[in-house]
Amino acid sequence: MVSTLGQALEIAEQFPAGQVGVVADSYHLWWDERLPADLLRAGRGGRIVSVQVADWVTPLPEGVLLGRGQLGDGSVDLRGFRQLADAAGYRGPVEVEIFSPALWARDGAEVLREVVERYREHVD
């Protein structure tokens, strides 16, 4: 099992950076005290291929992977996460990746407007 960015980098660094990279996903990495150093390491190696944001809400709903919170509703310092990725040299798009049946059940246009507003407030 690979559960930290550092572990993922140990695997990725066995291959050329142009062939194997890492995704920095706030939902999976926000808790790791080594995240700042590991993101810098990933950036120095040219290995950050994507940055994804979602929030960690508690209590976790059933099916943890489908419990990603709307931006700003949970425990993740999303702006800080984005700033770490920027400091590591990442210049690509930042994806909002929220797997949530509660959000999926709502009107798509309404959710999109809310995501844009929350992104500007909590990530940008």
PDB file of C-alpha atoms in Angstrom:
ATOM      1  CA  MET A   1       0.000   0.000   0.000  1.00  0.00           C
ATOM      2  CA  VAL A   2       1.223   3.458  -0.900  1.00  0.00           C
ATOM      3  CA  SER A   3      -0.201   5.983   1.552  1.00  0.00           C
ATOM      4  CA  THR A   4       2.177   8.959   1.455  1.00  0.00           C
ATOM      5  CA  LEU A   5       3.626  11.147  -1.233  1.00  0.00           C
ATOM      6  CA  GLY A   6       7.111  10.152  -0.054  1.00  0.00           C
ATOM      7  CA  GLN A   7       6.325   6.474  -0.661  1.00  0.00           C
ATOM      8  CA  ALA A   8       4.938   7.273  -4.105  1.00  0.00           C
ATOM      9  CA  LEU A   9       8.090   9.222  -4.928  1.00  0.00           C
ATOM     10  CA  GLU A  10      10.300   6.311  -3.905  1.00  0.00           C
ATOM     11  CA  ILE A  11       8.555   4.219  -6.538  1.00  0.00           C
ATOM     12  CA  ALA A  12       8.364   6.950  -9.174  1.00  0.00           C
ATOM     13  CA  GLU A  13      12.020   7.920  -8.832  1.00  0.00           C
ATOM     14  CA  GLN A  14      13.036   4.499 -10.117  1.00  0.00           C
ATOM     15  CA  PHE A  15      11.882   5.669 -13.562  1.00  0.00           C
ATOM     16  CA  PRO A  16      12.499   8.735 -15.729  1.00  0.00           C
ATOM     17  CA  ALA A  17      10.418  11.753 -14.648  1.00  0.00           C
ATOM     18  CA  GLY A  18       8.906  11.994 -18.123  1.00  0.00           C
ATOM     19  CA  GLN A  19       7.442   8.524 -17.695  1.00  0.00           C
ATOM     20  CA  VAL A  20       6.283   8.354 -14.055  1.00  0.00           C
ATOM     21  CA  GLY A  21       4.932  11.195 -11.973  1.00  0.00           C
ATOM     22  CA  VAL A  22       2.671  11.778  -8.992  1.00  0.00           C
ATOM     23  CA  VAL A  23      -0.692  13.370  -8.337  1.00  0.00           C
ATOM     24  CA  ALA A  24      -0.860  15.652  -5.306  1.00  0.00           C
ATOM     25  CA  ASP A  25      -4.378  15.094  -3.979  1.00  0.00           C
ATOM     26  CA  SER A  26      -5.378  17.126  -0.926  1.00  0.00           C
ATOM     27  CA  TYR A  27      -7.919  14.523   0.196  1.00  0.00           C
ATOM     28  CA  HIS A  28      -5.238  11.851   0.476  1.00  0.00           C
ATOM     29  CA  LEU A  29      -2.256  13.922   1.590  1.00  0.00           C
ATOM     30  CA  TRP A  30      -3.403  16.804   3.795  1.00  0.00           C
ATOM     31  CA  TRP A  31      -2.607  15.027   7.080  1.00  0.00           C
ATOM     32  CA  ASP A  32       1.021  14.097   6.319  1.00  0.00           C
ATOM     33  CA  GLU A  33       3.571  16.155   8.261  1.00  0.00           C
ATOM     34  CA  ARG A  34       6.137  15.429   5.532  1.00  0.00           C
ATOM     35  CA  LEU A  35       3.926  16.890   2.805  1.00  0.00           C
ATOM     36  CA  PRO A  36       5.795  20.223   2.438  1.00  0.00           C
ATOM     37  CA  ALA A  37       9.182  18.520   2.024  1.00  0.00           C
ATOM     38  CA  ASP A  38       7.807  15.784  -0.214  1.00  0.00           C
ATOM     39  CA  LEU A  39       6.010  18.238  -2.501  1.00  0.00           C
ATOM     40  CA  LEU A  40       9.245  20.199  -2.886  1.00  0.00           C
ATOM     41  CA  ARG A  41      11.056  16.941  -3.663  1.00  0.00           C
ATOM     42  CA  ALA A  42       8.424  16.046  -6.259  1.00  0.00           C
ATOM     43  CA  GLY A  43       8.666  19.500  -7.799  1.00  0.00           C
ATOM     44  CA  ARG A  44      12.483  19.455  -7.952  1.00  0.00           C
ATOM     45  CA  GLY A  45      12.254  16.142  -9.747  1.00  0.00           C
ATOM     46  CA  GLY A  46       9.651  17.407 -12.222  1.00  0.00           C
ATOM     47  CA  ARG A  47       7.210  14.726 -11.069  1.00  0.00           C
ATOM     48  CA  ILE A  48       4.017  16.609 -10.153  1.00  0.00           C
ATOM     49  CA  VAL A  49       1.654  15.822 -13.010  1.00  0.00           C
ATOM     50  CA  SER A  50      -1.565  16.967 -11.368  1.00  0.00           C
ATOM     51  CA  VAL A  51      -2.911  18.708  -8.284  1.00  0.00           C
ATOM     52  CA  GLN A  52      -6.380  17.821  -7.025  1.00  0.00           C
ATOM     53  CA  VAL A  53      -8.403  19.424  -4.248  1.00  0.00           C
ATOM     54  CA  ALA A  54     -11.309  18.262  -2.122  1.00  0.00           C
ATOM     55  CA  ASP A  55     -12.009  18.678   1.563  1.00  0.00           C
ATOM     56  CA  TRP A  56     -11.951  16.127   4.406  1.00  0.00           C
ATOM     57  CA  VAL A  57     -15.184  16.199   6.387  1.00  0.00           C
ATOM     58  CA  THR A  58     -16.019  14.383   9.590  1.00  0.00           C
ATOM     59  CA  PRO A  59     -17.745  12.258  10.457  1.00  0.00           C
ATOM     60  CA  LEU A  60     -16.812  10.385   7.308  1.00  0.00           C
ATOM     61  CA  PRO A  61     -19.833   9.115   5.424  1.00  0.00           C
ATOM     62  CA  GLU A  62     -20.175   5.490   4.443  1.00  0.00           C
ATOM     63  CA  GLY A  63     -17.764   4.678   1.666  1.00  0.00           C
ATOM     64  CA  VAL A  64     -14.854   6.926   2.572  1.00  0.00           C
ATOM     65  CA  LEU A  65     -13.802   7.580  -1.025  1.00  0.00           C
ATOM     66  CA  LEU A  66     -17.274   8.929  -1.765  1.00  0.00           C
ATOM     67  CA  GLY A  67     -17.080  11.250   1.220  1.00  0.00           C
ATOM     68  CA  ARG A  68     -14.977  14.027  -0.211  1.00  0.00           C
ATOM     69  CA  GLY A  69     -16.227  17.350   1.041  1.00  0.00           C
ATOM     70  CA  GLN A  70     -17.106  20.506  -0.785  1.00  0.00           C
ATOM     71  CA  LEU A  71     -14.265  23.021  -0.699  1.00  0.00           C
ATOM     72  CA  GLY A  72     -14.240  24.820   2.630  1.00  0.00           C
ATOM     73  CA  ASP A  73     -16.493  22.368   4.486  1.00  0.00           C
ATOM     74  CA  GLY A  74     -13.759  20.349   6.168  1.00  0.00           C
ATOM     75  CA  SER A  75     -10.329  20.194   7.744  1.00  0.00           C
ATOM     76  CA  VAL A  76      -7.951  20.767   4.828  1.00  0.00           C
ATOM     77  CA  ASP A  77      -6.051  24.035   4.481  1.00  0.00           C
ATOM     78  CA  LEU A  78      -6.776  24.114   0.760  1.00  0.00           C
ATOM     79  CA  ARG A  79      -5.086  27.446   0.097  1.00  0.00           C
ATOM     80  CA  GLY A  80      -2.005  26.254   1.980  1.00  0.00           C
ATOM     81  CA  PHE A  81      -2.019  23.036  -0.050  1.00  0.00           C
ATOM     82  CA  ARG A  82      -2.185  25.040  -3.274  1.00  0.00           C
ATOM     83  CA  GLN A  83       0.616  27.309  -2.071  1.00  0.00           C
ATOM     84  CA  LEU A  84       2.816  24.290  -1.323  1.00  0.00           C
ATOM     85  CA  ALA A  85       2.247  22.995  -4.855  1.00  0.00           C
ATOM     86  CA  ASP A  86       3.030  26.421  -6.299  1.00  0.00           C
ATOM     87  CA  ALA A  87       6.228  26.644  -4.200  1.00  0.00           C
ATOM     88  CA  ALA A  88       7.233  23.239  -5.561  1.00  0.00           C
ATOM     89  CA  GLY A  89       7.039  24.662  -9.084  1.00  0.00           C
ATOM     90  CA  TYR A  90       3.714  23.202 -10.176  1.00  0.00           C
ATOM     91  CA  ARG A  91       2.134  25.433 -12.838  1.00  0.00           C
ATOM     92  CA  GLY A  92      -0.598  23.213 -14.237  1.00  0.00           C
ATOM     93  CA  PRO A  93      -4.319  23.180 -13.618  1.00  0.00           C
ATOM     94  CA  VAL A  94      -5.748  22.459 -10.196  1.00  0.00           C
ATOM     95  CA  GLU A  95      -8.609  19.986 -10.408  1.00  0.00           C
ATOM     96  CA  VAL A  96     -11.552  19.940  -8.053  1.00  0.00           C
ATOM     97  CA  GLU A  97     -12.273  16.249  -7.508  1.00  0.00           C
ATOM     98  CA  ILE A  98     -15.221  15.772  -5.201  1.00  0.00           C
ATOM     99  CA  PHE A  99     -16.762  12.310  -5.091  1.00  0.00           C
ATOM    100  CA  SER A 100     -19.989  12.906  -3.196  1.00  0.00           C
ATOM    101  CA  PRO A 101     -23.427  11.392  -3.819  1.00  0.00           C
ATOM    102  CA  ALA A 102     -24.920  14.342  -1.910  1.00  0.00           C
ATOM    103  CA  LEU A 103     -23.434  16.793  -4.426  1.00  0.00           C
ATOM    104  CA  TRP A 104     -24.234  14.555  -7.392  1.00  0.00           C
ATOM    105  CA  ALA A 105     -27.900  14.551  -6.366  1.00  0.00           C
ATOM    106  CA  ARG A 106     -28.093  18.351  -6.649  1.00  0.00           C
ATOM    107  CA  ASP A 107     -28.588  20.440  -9.777  1.00  0.00           C
ATOM    108  CA  GLY A 108     -25.324  20.350 -11.759  1.00  0.00           C
ATOM    109  CA  ALA A 109     -25.309  24.035 -12.696  1.00  0.00           C
ATOM    110  CA  GLU A 110     -25.903  25.011  -9.061  1.00  0.00           C
ATOM    111  CA  VAL A 111     -23.065  22.775  -7.861  1.00  0.00           C
ATOM    112  CA  LEU A 112     -20.713  24.133 -10.521  1.00  0.00           C
ATOM    113  CA  ARG A 113     -21.447  27.735  -9.462  1.00  0.00           C
ATOM    114  CA  GLU A 114     -20.835  26.770  -5.835  1.00  0.00           C
ATOM    115  CA  VAL A 115     -17.556  25.000  -6.670  1.00  0.00           C
ATOM    116  CA  VAL A 116     -16.276  28.053  -8.565  1.00  0.00           C
ATOM    117  CA  GLU A 117     -17.225  30.337  -5.665  1.00  0.00           C
ATOM    118  CA  ARG A 118     -15.675  28.016  -3.083  1.00  0.00           C
ATOM    119  CA  TYR A 119     -12.525  27.571  -5.198  1.00  0.00           C
ATOM    120  CA  ARG A 120     -12.022  31.327  -5.340  1.00  0.00           C
ATOM    121  CA  GLU A 121     -12.632  31.617  -1.590  1.00  0.00           C
ATOM    122  CA  HIS A 122     -10.628  28.645  -0.313  1.00  0.00           C
ATOM    123  CA  VAL A 123      -8.041  27.646  -2.946  1.00  0.00           C
ATOM    124  CA  ASP A 124      -7.127  30.514  -5.249  1.00  0.00           C
TER     125      ASP A 124
END
